[in-house]
mmCIF file of C-alpha atoms in Angstrom:
data_model
loop_
_atom_site.group_PDB
_atom_site.id
_atom_site.type_symbol
_atom_site.label_atom_id
_atom_site.label_comp_id
_atom_site.label_asym_id
_atom_site.label_seq_id
_atom_site.Cartn_x
_atom_site.Cartn_y
_atom_site.Cartn_z
ATOM 1 C CA UNK A 616 21.763 -251.843 -109.879
ATOM 2 C CA UNK A 617 23.857 -253.946 -112.297
ATOM 3 C CA UNK A 618 21.694 -256.279 -114.518
ATOM 4 C CA UNK A 619 23.583 -258.472 -116.999
ATOM 5 C CA UNK A 620 22.695 -258.552 -120.605
ATOM 6 C CA UNK A 621 25.515 -260.797 -121.492
ATOM 7 C CA UNK A 622 24.998 -262.904 -124.661
ATOM 8 C CA UNK A 623 21.896 -260.839 -125.604
ATOM 9 C CA UNK A 624 22.101 -259.970 -129.248
ATOM 10 C CA UNK A 625 18.605 -259.092 -130.328
ATOM 11 C CA UNK A 626 15.371 -257.709 -129.117
ATOM 12 C CA UNK A 627 12.550 -259.920 -130.639
ATOM 13 C CA UNK A 628 10.168 -260.653 -127.798
ATOM 14 C CA UNK A 629 10.057 -259.910 -124.050
ATOM 15 C CA UNK A 630 9.641 -263.560 -123.461
ATOM 16 C CA UNK A 631 13.335 -263.761 -124.072
ATOM 17 C CA UNK A 632 14.103 -261.524 -121.075
ATOM 18 C CA UNK A 633 14.007 -262.182 -117.331
ATOM 19 C CA UNK A 634 11.739 -260.017 -115.043
ATOM 20 C CA UNK A 635 14.796 -258.346 -113.795
ATOM 21 C CA UNK A 636 15.958 -257.440 -117.296
ATOM 22 C CA UNK A 637 12.503 -256.163 -118.212
ATOM 23 C CA UNK A 638 12.397 -253.949 -115.110
ATOM 24 C CA UNK A 639 15.822 -252.693 -115.930
ATOM 25 C CA UNK A 640 14.620 -251.553 -119.360
ATOM 26 C CA UNK A 641 11.544 -249.885 -117.641
ATOM 27 C CA UNK A 642 13.691 -248.111 -115.053
ATOM 28 C CA UNK A 643 16.225 -246.934 -117.654
ATOM 29 C CA UNK A 644 13.418 -245.717 -119.823
ATOM 30 C CA UNK A 645 12.229 -243.458 -117.017
ATOM 31 C CA UNK A 646 15.784 -242.311 -116.353
ATOM 32 C CA UNK A 647 16.268 -241.305 -119.975
ATOM 33 C CA UNK A 648 12.953 -239.401 -119.986
ATOM 34 C CA UNK A 649 13.979 -237.519 -116.877
ATOM 35 C CA UNK A 650 17.284 -236.566 -118.328
ATOM 36 C CA UNK A 651 15.777 -235.285 -121.571
ATOM 37 C CA UNK A 652 13.023 -233.399 -119.729
ATOM 38 C CA UNK A 653 15.756 -231.589 -117.819
ATOM 39 C CA UNK A 654 17.431 -230.625 -121.102
ATOM 40 C CA UNK A 655 20.467 -232.765 -120.494
ATOM 41 C CA UNK A 656 22.292 -234.179 -123.346
ATOM 42 C CA UNK A 657 22.890 -237.919 -123.565
ATOM 43 C CA UNK A 658 26.221 -239.642 -124.128
ATOM 44 C CA UNK A 659 26.899 -239.701 -127.965
ATOM 45 C CA UNK A 660 27.246 -243.413 -127.990
ATOM 46 C CA UNK A 661 26.201 -243.779 -131.701
ATOM 47 C CA UNK A 662 28.227 -240.970 -133.234
ATOM 48 C CA UNK A 663 29.159 -242.333 -136.745
ATOM 49 C CA UNK A 664 26.760 -245.285 -136.311
ATOM 50 C CA UNK A 665 23.791 -245.990 -138.543
ATOM 51 C CA UNK A 666 20.352 -247.478 -137.691
ATOM 52 C CA UNK A 667 18.821 -249.374 -140.578
ATOM 53 C CA UNK A 668 15.058 -249.205 -140.275
ATOM 54 C CA UNK A 669 12.951 -251.725 -142.256
ATOM 55 C CA UNK A 670 9.380 -250.812 -142.437
ATOM 56 C CA UNK A 671 6.896 -252.891 -144.504
ATOM 57 C CA UNK A 672 3.877 -251.387 -142.678
ATOM 58 C CA UNK A 673 2.733 -247.756 -142.039
ATOM 59 C CA UNK A 674 3.971 -246.175 -138.826
ATOM 60 C CA UNK A 675 3.704 -242.937 -136.813
ATOM 61 C CA UNK A 676 4.792 -243.649 -133.382
ATOM 62 C CA UNK A 677 7.341 -246.335 -133.983
ATOM 63 C CA UNK A 678 9.043 -244.422 -136.716
ATOM 64 C CA UNK A 679 9.150 -240.996 -135.043
ATOM 65 C CA UNK A 680 10.238 -242.420 -131.674
ATOM 66 C CA UNK A 681 13.011 -244.661 -133.262
ATOM 67 C CA UNK A 682 14.482 -242.025 -135.507
ATOM 68 C CA UNK A 683 14.486 -239.267 -132.898
ATOM 69 C CA UNK A 684 15.667 -241.577 -130.201
ATOM 70 C CA UNK A 685 18.725 -242.823 -132.189
ATOM 71 C CA UNK A 686 19.541 -239.246 -133.169
ATOM 72 C CA UNK A 687 19.679 -238.335 -129.453
ATOM 73 C CA UNK A 688 22.761 -240.417 -129.212
ATOM 74 C CA UNK A 689 24.419 -238.803 -132.238
ATOM 75 C CA UNK A 690 23.593 -241.579 -134.670
ATOM 76 C CA UNK A 691 22.129 -241.625 -138.151
ATOM 77 C CA UNK A 692 18.771 -243.348 -138.662
ATOM 78 C CA UNK A 693 18.097 -244.669 -142.253
ATOM 79 C CA UNK A 694 14.512 -245.322 -143.070
ATOM 80 C CA UNK A 695 14.048 -248.085 -145.576
ATOM 81 C CA UNK A 696 10.408 -248.731 -146.719
ATOM 82 C CA UNK A 697 9.523 -251.736 -148.700
ATOM 83 C CA UNK A 698 9.574 -249.763 -151.893
ATOM 84 C CA UNK A 699 12.953 -248.305 -151.050
ATOM 85 C CA UNK A 700 14.720 -251.747 -151.047
ATOM 86 C CA UNK A 701 14.688 -254.821 -153.181
ATOM 87 C CA UNK A 702 12.570 -256.824 -150.616
ATOM 88 C CA UNK A 703 9.705 -255.072 -152.379
ATOM 89 C CA UNK A 704 10.917 -256.665 -155.637
ATOM 90 C CA UNK A 705 11.173 -260.213 -154.293
ATOM 91 C CA UNK A 706 14.756 -260.304 -152.727
ATOM 92 C CA UNK A 707 14.535 -262.624 -149.607
ATOM 93 C CA UNK A 708 14.972 -261.392 -146.097
ATOM 94 C CA UNK A 709 17.998 -263.688 -145.713
ATOM 95 C CA UNK A 710 19.915 -261.946 -148.374
ATOM 96 C CA UNK A 711 18.789 -258.567 -147.301
ATOM 97 C CA UNK A 712 19.885 -259.249 -143.760
ATOM 98 C CA UNK A 713 23.274 -260.397 -144.654
ATOM 99 C CA UNK A 714 23.914 -257.325 -147.009
ATOM 100 C CA UNK A 715 22.405 -254.522 -144.958
ATOM 101 C CA UNK A 716 23.873 -255.756 -141.636
ATOM 102 C CA UNK A 717 27.309 -255.538 -143.253
ATOM 103 C CA UNK A 718 26.823 -251.765 -143.664
ATOM 104 C CA UNK A 719 24.848 -250.633 -140.553
ATOM 105 C CA UNK A 720 25.304 -250.899 -136.823
ATOM 106 C CA UNK A 721 21.904 -251.991 -135.797
ATOM 107 C CA UNK A 722 18.597 -252.959 -137.503
ATOM 108 C CA UNK A 723 15.000 -252.005 -136.417
ATOM 109 C CA UNK A 724 12.226 -253.782 -138.297
ATOM 110 C CA UNK A 725 8.437 -253.396 -138.498
ATOM 111 C CA UNK A 726 7.368 -256.370 -140.595
ATOM 112 C CA UNK A 727 4.504 -258.768 -141.265
ATOM 113 C CA UNK A 728 4.854 -262.385 -140.264
ATOM 114 C CA UNK A 729 6.975 -263.157 -137.256
ATOM 115 C CA UNK A 730 9.026 -265.556 -139.165
ATOM 116 C CA UNK A 731 10.357 -262.588 -141.129
ATOM 117 C CA UNK A 732 11.971 -261.088 -138.024
ATOM 118 C CA UNK A 733 13.228 -264.445 -137.082
ATOM 119 C CA UNK A 734 15.074 -264.789 -140.446
ATOM 120 C CA UNK A 735 16.314 -261.280 -140.315
ATOM 121 C CA UNK A 736 17.825 -261.741 -136.825
ATOM 122 C CA UNK A 737 19.320 -265.189 -137.749
ATOM 123 C CA UNK A 738 21.360 -263.860 -140.590
ATOM 124 C CA UNK A 739 22.166 -260.439 -139.248
ATOM 125 C CA UNK A 740 25.683 -259.609 -137.968
ATOM 126 C CA UNK A 741 24.275 -256.713 -135.892
ATOM 127 C CA UNK A 742 21.548 -256.366 -133.178
ATOM 128 C CA UNK A 743 18.009 -256.648 -134.582
ATOM 129 C CA UNK A 744 14.973 -254.974 -132.823
ATOM 130 C CA UNK A 745 11.413 -256.104 -133.416
ATOM 131 C CA UNK A 746 9.433 -252.948 -134.012
ATOM 132 C CA UNK A 747 6.271 -255.023 -134.690
ATOM 133 C CA UNK A 748 5.312 -258.259 -136.296
ATOM 134 C CA UNK A 749 1.885 -260.057 -136.457
ATOM 135 C CA UNK A 750 2.847 -261.940 -133.314
ATOM 136 C CA UNK A 751 4.657 -259.539 -131.015
ATOM 137 C CA UNK A 752 5.033 -255.774 -130.434
ATOM 138 C CA UNK A 753 7.514 -255.736 -127.470
ATOM 139 C CA UNK A 754 8.467 -251.958 -127.742
ATOM 140 C CA UNK A 755 4.753 -250.986 -127.150
ATOM 141 C CA UNK A 756 4.468 -253.101 -123.929
ATOM 142 C CA UNK A 757 7.537 -251.376 -122.503
ATOM 143 C CA UNK A 758 5.963 -247.987 -123.024
ATOM 144 C CA UNK A 759 2.668 -249.354 -121.580
ATOM 145 C CA UNK A 760 4.459 -250.485 -118.369
ATOM 146 C CA UNK A 761 6.355 -247.195 -118.048
ATOM 147 C CA UNK A 762 3.068 -245.362 -118.197
ATOM 148 C CA UNK A 763 1.603 -247.628 -115.533
ATOM 149 C CA UNK A 764 4.491 -246.916 -113.093
ATOM 150 C CA UNK A 765 4.219 -243.238 -113.766
ATOM 151 C CA UNK A 766 0.448 -243.135 -113.054
ATOM 152 C CA UNK A 767 0.096 -245.827 -110.420
ATOM 153 C CA UNK A 768 3.423 -246.104 -108.626
ATOM 154 C CA UNK A 769 4.950 -242.626 -109.001
ATOM 155 C CA UNK A 770 6.748 -243.090 -105.703
ATOM 156 C CA UNK A 771 8.545 -246.304 -106.855
ATOM 157 C CA UNK A 772 11.851 -244.935 -105.780
ATOM 158 C CA UNK A 773 10.773 -245.030 -102.112
ATOM 159 C CA UNK A 774 9.441 -248.590 -102.372
ATOM 160 C CA UNK A 775 11.699 -251.494 -101.594
ATOM 161 C CA UNK A 776 12.469 -253.530 -104.657
ATOM 162 C CA UNK A 777 14.831 -256.134 -103.117
ATOM 163 C CA UNK A 778 17.279 -257.302 -105.810
ATOM 164 C CA UNK A 779 15.164 -255.963 -108.605
ATOM 165 C CA UNK A 780 15.671 -252.638 -110.407
ATOM 166 C CA UNK A 781 12.004 -251.634 -109.595
ATOM 167 C CA UNK A 782 9.341 -252.873 -107.174
ATOM 168 C CA UNK A 783 6.937 -255.412 -108.621
ATOM 169 C CA UNK A 784 3.200 -254.520 -108.905
ATOM 170 C CA UNK A 785 0.880 -256.067 -106.302
ATOM 171 C CA UNK A 786 -2.948 -256.177 -106.366
ATOM 172 C CA UNK A 787 -3.005 -254.491 -109.718
ATOM 173 C CA UNK A 788 -5.130 -255.591 -112.659
ATOM 174 C CA UNK A 789 -5.122 -254.928 -116.406
ATOM 175 C CA UNK A 790 -8.173 -255.875 -118.424
ATOM 176 C CA UNK A 791 -7.738 -256.477 -122.158
ATOM 177 C CA UNK A 792 -10.934 -256.101 -124.194
ATOM 178 C CA UNK A 793 -10.227 -256.687 -127.803
ATOM 179 C CA UNK A 794 -8.593 -258.842 -130.513
ATOM 180 C CA UNK A 795 -6.250 -261.748 -129.898
ATOM 181 C CA UNK A 796 -3.262 -259.787 -131.589
ATOM 182 C CA UNK A 797 0.324 -258.953 -131.139
ATOM 183 C CA UNK A 798 -0.347 -256.480 -128.317
ATOM 184 C CA UNK A 799 -2.117 -258.959 -126.033
ATOM 185 C CA UNK A 800 0.510 -261.634 -126.933
ATOM 186 C CA UNK A 801 3.234 -259.310 -125.736
ATOM 187 C CA UNK A 802 1.311 -258.394 -122.618
ATOM 188 C CA UNK A 803 0.789 -262.070 -121.819
ATOM 189 C CA UNK A 804 4.534 -262.886 -121.873
ATOM 190 C CA UNK A 805 5.358 -259.793 -119.787
ATOM 191 C CA UNK A 806 2.837 -258.334 -117.402
ATOM 192 C CA UNK A 807 2.247 -261.370 -115.128
ATOM 193 C CA UNK A 808 5.971 -261.716 -114.619
ATOM 194 C CA UNK A 809 6.186 -258.191 -113.003
ATOM 195 C CA UNK A 810 3.219 -258.838 -110.769
ATOM 196 C CA UNK A 811 0.258 -257.708 -112.866
ATOM 197 C CA UNK A 812 -2.941 -259.589 -112.894
ATOM 198 C CA UNK A 813 -4.069 -259.933 -116.576
ATOM 199 C CA UNK A 814 -7.687 -260.695 -117.569
ATOM 200 C CA UNK A 815 -8.024 -261.372 -121.345
ATOM 201 C CA UNK A 816 -11.363 -260.940 -123.134
ATOM 202 C CA UNK A 817 -11.682 -261.732 -126.803
ATOM 203 C CA UNK A 818 -14.635 -262.717 -128.911
ATOM 204 C CA UNK A 819 -15.063 -266.506 -129.134
ATOM 205 C CA UNK A 820 -13.853 -266.569 -132.727
ATOM 206 C CA UNK A 821 -10.532 -265.040 -131.642
ATOM 207 C CA UNK A 822 -8.174 -267.309 -129.642
ATOM 208 C CA UNK A 823 -4.858 -266.593 -128.145
ATOM 209 C CA UNK A 824 -2.021 -268.544 -129.746
ATOM 210 C CA UNK A 825 -1.283 -271.876 -127.931
ATOM 211 C CA UNK A 826 2.417 -271.201 -127.358
ATOM 212 C CA UNK A 827 1.690 -267.712 -125.958
ATOM 213 C CA UNK A 828 -0.965 -268.898 -123.589
ATOM 214 C CA UNK A 829 1.328 -271.779 -122.445
ATOM 215 C CA UNK A 830 4.148 -269.320 -121.703
ATOM 216 C CA UNK A 831 1.784 -267.034 -119.746
ATOM 217 C CA UNK A 832 0.196 -269.819 -117.752
ATOM 218 C CA UNK A 833 3.611 -271.312 -116.895
ATOM 219 C CA UNK A 834 4.847 -267.800 -115.769
ATOM 220 C CA UNK A 835 1.900 -266.672 -113.709
ATOM 221 C CA UNK A 836 0.592 -266.824 -110.121
ATOM 222 C CA UNK A 837 -0.225 -270.430 -110.692
ATOM 223 C CA UNK A 838 3.548 -271.217 -110.633
ATOM 224 C CA UNK A 839 5.011 -268.191 -108.670
ATOM 225 C CA UNK A 840 3.224 -266.328 -105.938
ATOM 226 C CA UNK A 841 5.009 -263.117 -106.869
ATOM 227 C CA UNK A 842 3.624 -263.177 -110.470
ATOM 228 C CA UNK A 843 0.227 -261.961 -111.563
ATOM 229 C CA UNK A 844 -2.795 -264.097 -112.273
ATOM 230 C CA UNK A 845 -3.821 -264.868 -115.841
ATOM 231 C CA UNK A 846 -7.613 -265.377 -116.768
ATOM 232 C CA UNK A 847 -9.605 -265.667 -120.003
ATOM 233 C CA UNK A 848 -13.169 -264.812 -120.865
ATOM 234 C CA UNK A 849 -15.391 -263.666 -123.756
ATOM 235 C CA UNK A 850 -17.482 -261.331 -121.561
ATOM 236 C CA UNK A 851 -16.056 -257.839 -121.312
ATOM 237 C CA UNK A 852 -17.736 -257.139 -117.946
ATOM 238 C CA UNK A 853 -16.116 -260.220 -116.428
ATOM 239 C CA UNK A 854 -12.684 -259.130 -117.530
ATOM 240 C CA UNK A 855 -13.197 -255.389 -116.343
ATOM 241 C CA UNK A 856 -14.188 -256.495 -112.713
ATOM 242 C CA UNK A 857 -11.808 -254.709 -110.310
ATOM 243 C CA UNK A 858 -9.544 -253.413 -113.213
ATOM 244 C CA UNK A 859 -7.100 -250.682 -112.635
ATOM 245 C CA UNK A 860 -6.507 -250.324 -116.407
ATOM 246 C CA UNK A 861 -8.682 -251.199 -119.321
ATOM 247 C CA UNK A 862 -6.901 -251.696 -122.691
ATOM 248 C CA UNK A 863 -7.964 -252.220 -126.159
ATOM 249 C CA UNK A 864 -6.482 -251.958 -129.694
ATOM 250 C CA UNK A 865 -7.646 -251.980 -133.313
ATOM 251 C CA UNK A 866 -10.162 -254.556 -134.174
ATOM 252 C CA UNK A 867 -9.029 -254.501 -137.840
ATOM 253 C CA UNK A 868 -5.198 -254.627 -138.179
ATOM 254 C CA UNK A 869 -3.306 -253.549 -141.305
ATOM 255 C CA UNK A 870 -4.062 -256.101 -144.052
ATOM 256 C CA UNK A 871 -7.530 -257.047 -142.606
ATOM 257 C CA UNK A 872 -9.527 -254.222 -144.190
ATOM 258 C CA UNK A 873 -11.640 -256.526 -146.158
ATOM 259 C CA UNK A 874 -12.767 -258.184 -142.891
ATOM 260 C CA UNK A 875 -14.044 -254.895 -141.454
ATOM 261 C CA UNK A 876 -17.769 -255.520 -141.671
ATOM 262 C CA UNK A 877 -17.595 -258.997 -140.241
ATOM 263 C CA UNK A 878 -15.162 -257.991 -137.432
ATOM 264 C CA UNK A 879 -17.272 -255.063 -136.298
ATOM 265 C CA UNK A 880 -20.119 -257.403 -135.832
ATOM 266 C CA UNK A 881 -18.105 -259.965 -133.934
ATOM 267 C CA UNK A 882 -16.792 -257.234 -131.565
ATOM 268 C CA UNK A 883 -20.353 -256.044 -130.741
ATOM 269 C CA UNK A 884 -20.344 -255.023 -127.007
ATOM 270 C CA UNK A 885 -16.556 -254.565 -126.808
ATOM 271 C CA UNK A 886 -16.487 -250.770 -127.193
ATOM 272 C CA UNK A 887 -14.873 -249.261 -124.089
ATOM 273 C CA UNK A 888 -17.249 -246.815 -122.457
ATOM 274 C CA UNK A 889 -17.923 -245.436 -119.017
ATOM 275 C CA UNK A 890 -21.132 -247.357 -118.959
ATOM 276 C CA UNK A 891 -19.315 -250.660 -119.716
ATOM 277 C CA UNK A 892 -16.679 -249.939 -117.045
ATOM 278 C CA UNK A 893 -19.272 -249.138 -114.486
ATOM 279 C CA UNK A 894 -21.427 -252.189 -115.213
ATOM 280 C CA UNK A 895 -18.349 -254.424 -115.110
ATOM 281 C CA UNK A 896 -17.166 -252.996 -111.857
ATOM 282 C CA UNK A 897 -13.778 -251.530 -112.761
ATOM 283 C CA UNK A 898 -12.083 -249.542 -109.933
ATOM 284 C CA UNK A 899 -13.243 -245.971 -109.604
ATOM 285 C CA UNK A 900 -9.900 -244.537 -110.731
ATOM 286 C CA UNK A 901 -9.442 -246.880 -113.758
ATOM 287 C CA UNK A 902 -7.446 -245.608 -116.604
ATOM 288 C CA UNK A 903 -7.765 -246.352 -120.354
ATOM 289 C CA UNK A 904 -4.817 -247.322 -122.595
ATOM 290 C CA UNK A 905 -4.562 -247.818 -126.356
ATOM 291 C CA UNK A 906 -1.391 -248.180 -128.593
ATOM 292 C CA UNK A 907 -2.994 -245.985 -131.315
ATOM 293 C CA UNK A 908 -4.258 -245.144 -133.876
ATOM 294 C CA UNK A 909 -7.754 -245.525 -132.477
ATOM 295 C CA UNK A 910 -11.174 -245.781 -134.078
ATOM 296 C CA UNK A 911 -14.387 -244.641 -132.364
ATOM 297 C CA UNK A 912 -15.968 -248.081 -132.389
ATOM 298 C CA UNK A 913 -13.142 -249.367 -130.114
ATOM 299 C CA UNK A 914 -13.584 -246.684 -127.533
ATOM 300 C CA UNK A 915 -15.882 -243.614 -127.384
ATOM 301 C CA UNK A 916 -14.861 -239.986 -127.250
ATOM 302 C CA UNK A 917 -15.954 -239.620 -123.559
ATOM 303 C CA UNK A 918 -13.341 -242.035 -122.469
ATOM 304 C CA UNK A 919 -10.661 -241.398 -125.097
ATOM 305 C CA UNK A 920 -10.413 -237.573 -124.755
ATOM 306 C CA UNK A 921 -10.944 -237.436 -120.928
ATOM 307 C CA UNK A 922 -7.470 -236.680 -119.461
ATOM 308 C CA UNK A 923 -8.744 -237.876 -116.019
ATOM 309 C CA UNK A 924 -9.438 -241.246 -117.625
ATOM 310 C CA UNK A 925 -7.285 -241.687 -120.769
ATOM 311 C CA UNK A 926 -3.533 -241.951 -120.622
ATOM 312 C CA UNK A 927 -3.058 -242.738 -124.288
ATOM 313 C CA UNK A 928 -0.957 -239.746 -125.157
ATOM 314 C CA UNK A 929 1.604 -240.047 -122.292
ATOM 315 C CA UNK A 930 1.686 -243.802 -123.383
ATOM 316 C CA UNK A 931 2.491 -242.752 -126.911
ATOM 317 C CA UNK A 932 5.244 -240.336 -125.845
ATOM 318 C CA UNK A 933 6.842 -243.093 -123.725
ATOM 319 C CA UNK A 934 7.509 -245.096 -126.917
ATOM 320 C CA UNK A 935 10.507 -242.834 -127.411
ATOM 321 C CA UNK A 936 12.264 -243.387 -124.122
ATOM 322 C CA UNK A 937 11.594 -247.143 -124.143
ATOM 323 C CA UNK A 938 13.156 -247.730 -127.536
ATOM 324 C CA UNK A 939 16.154 -245.604 -126.383
ATOM 325 C CA UNK A 940 16.503 -247.974 -123.406
ATOM 326 C CA UNK A 941 16.534 -250.832 -125.885
ATOM 327 C CA UNK A 942 19.144 -249.107 -127.999
ATOM 328 C CA UNK A 943 21.439 -248.673 -124.944
ATOM 329 C CA UNK A 944 20.815 -252.264 -123.766
ATOM 330 C CA UNK A 945 21.780 -253.738 -127.093
ATOM 331 C CA UNK A 946 24.544 -251.239 -128.197
ATOM 332 C CA UNK A 947 26.216 -250.519 -124.793
ATOM 333 C CA UNK A 948 25.312 -252.829 -121.916
ATOM 334 C CA UNK A 949 25.171 -256.153 -123.995
ATOM 335 C CA UNK A 950 28.657 -255.344 -125.437
ATOM 336 C CA UNK A 951 30.314 -254.436 -122.072
#
């Protein structure tokens, strides 16, 4: 199915993309995965092309998936840590963007404040991909959704999808039990628009950003019957009721290490366990997801290492195929 990406230049947040475009990215990710698993070689779209990778934060999955994914198309990924370039010495992102984008073909950036990626994309002459900011982590949510299709709708090809690339989810619930961070922000602007009910549970001290909550509420079942419902609570058991998937993330993000002791106290009762899921009334076949790396206070070993319950490692692997779909979308589809 043809889905237009005309006038799309950057990949900053999934809020910028229609449900049809999001589902195209999900479907294309699964197609890429299938081709690679069969041992097929992909078109060498990026032969002679360079991906500039700005990373001011540590990374395992994002760096490995992006470098190996770009290389699959014959391109050259160039890793640029904060101490490798003059940003670490005070050069502004505006200047860096103008200069580096004149020498590379695409930029992927894992930064701090969201305003940094906005400046980078504003002054770049080439496509910019958000590989994480404090506000959004759109690449992670694409991988999460691919994993949900694989485990909960493996027969998606035999289900009617109308004019959409994939069938929407129906009667499917994701429960978030954790911090009000970039992962839940990205879920809020994405999951309800593809039919997923999303229950958000954070401690009272941690509130979802107003603009994110506004977007989610305006793009939920409250305004469109095909969309998923959005709800908020501070009680994990309330959020978990009838959940198909329970998701959490780190309680202490990079740069918040000094807040560790206080945060662990404030997140008391939020550790995901079989006991919590049973008491909350999650569906019997519920699955656990986490973007990694994980700490034991967030989820215990019984859940995390149980392959019948936890799908965190397939979720992590899918990071590669989803960033590859974004590469294709920006560098091939949007330019045709």
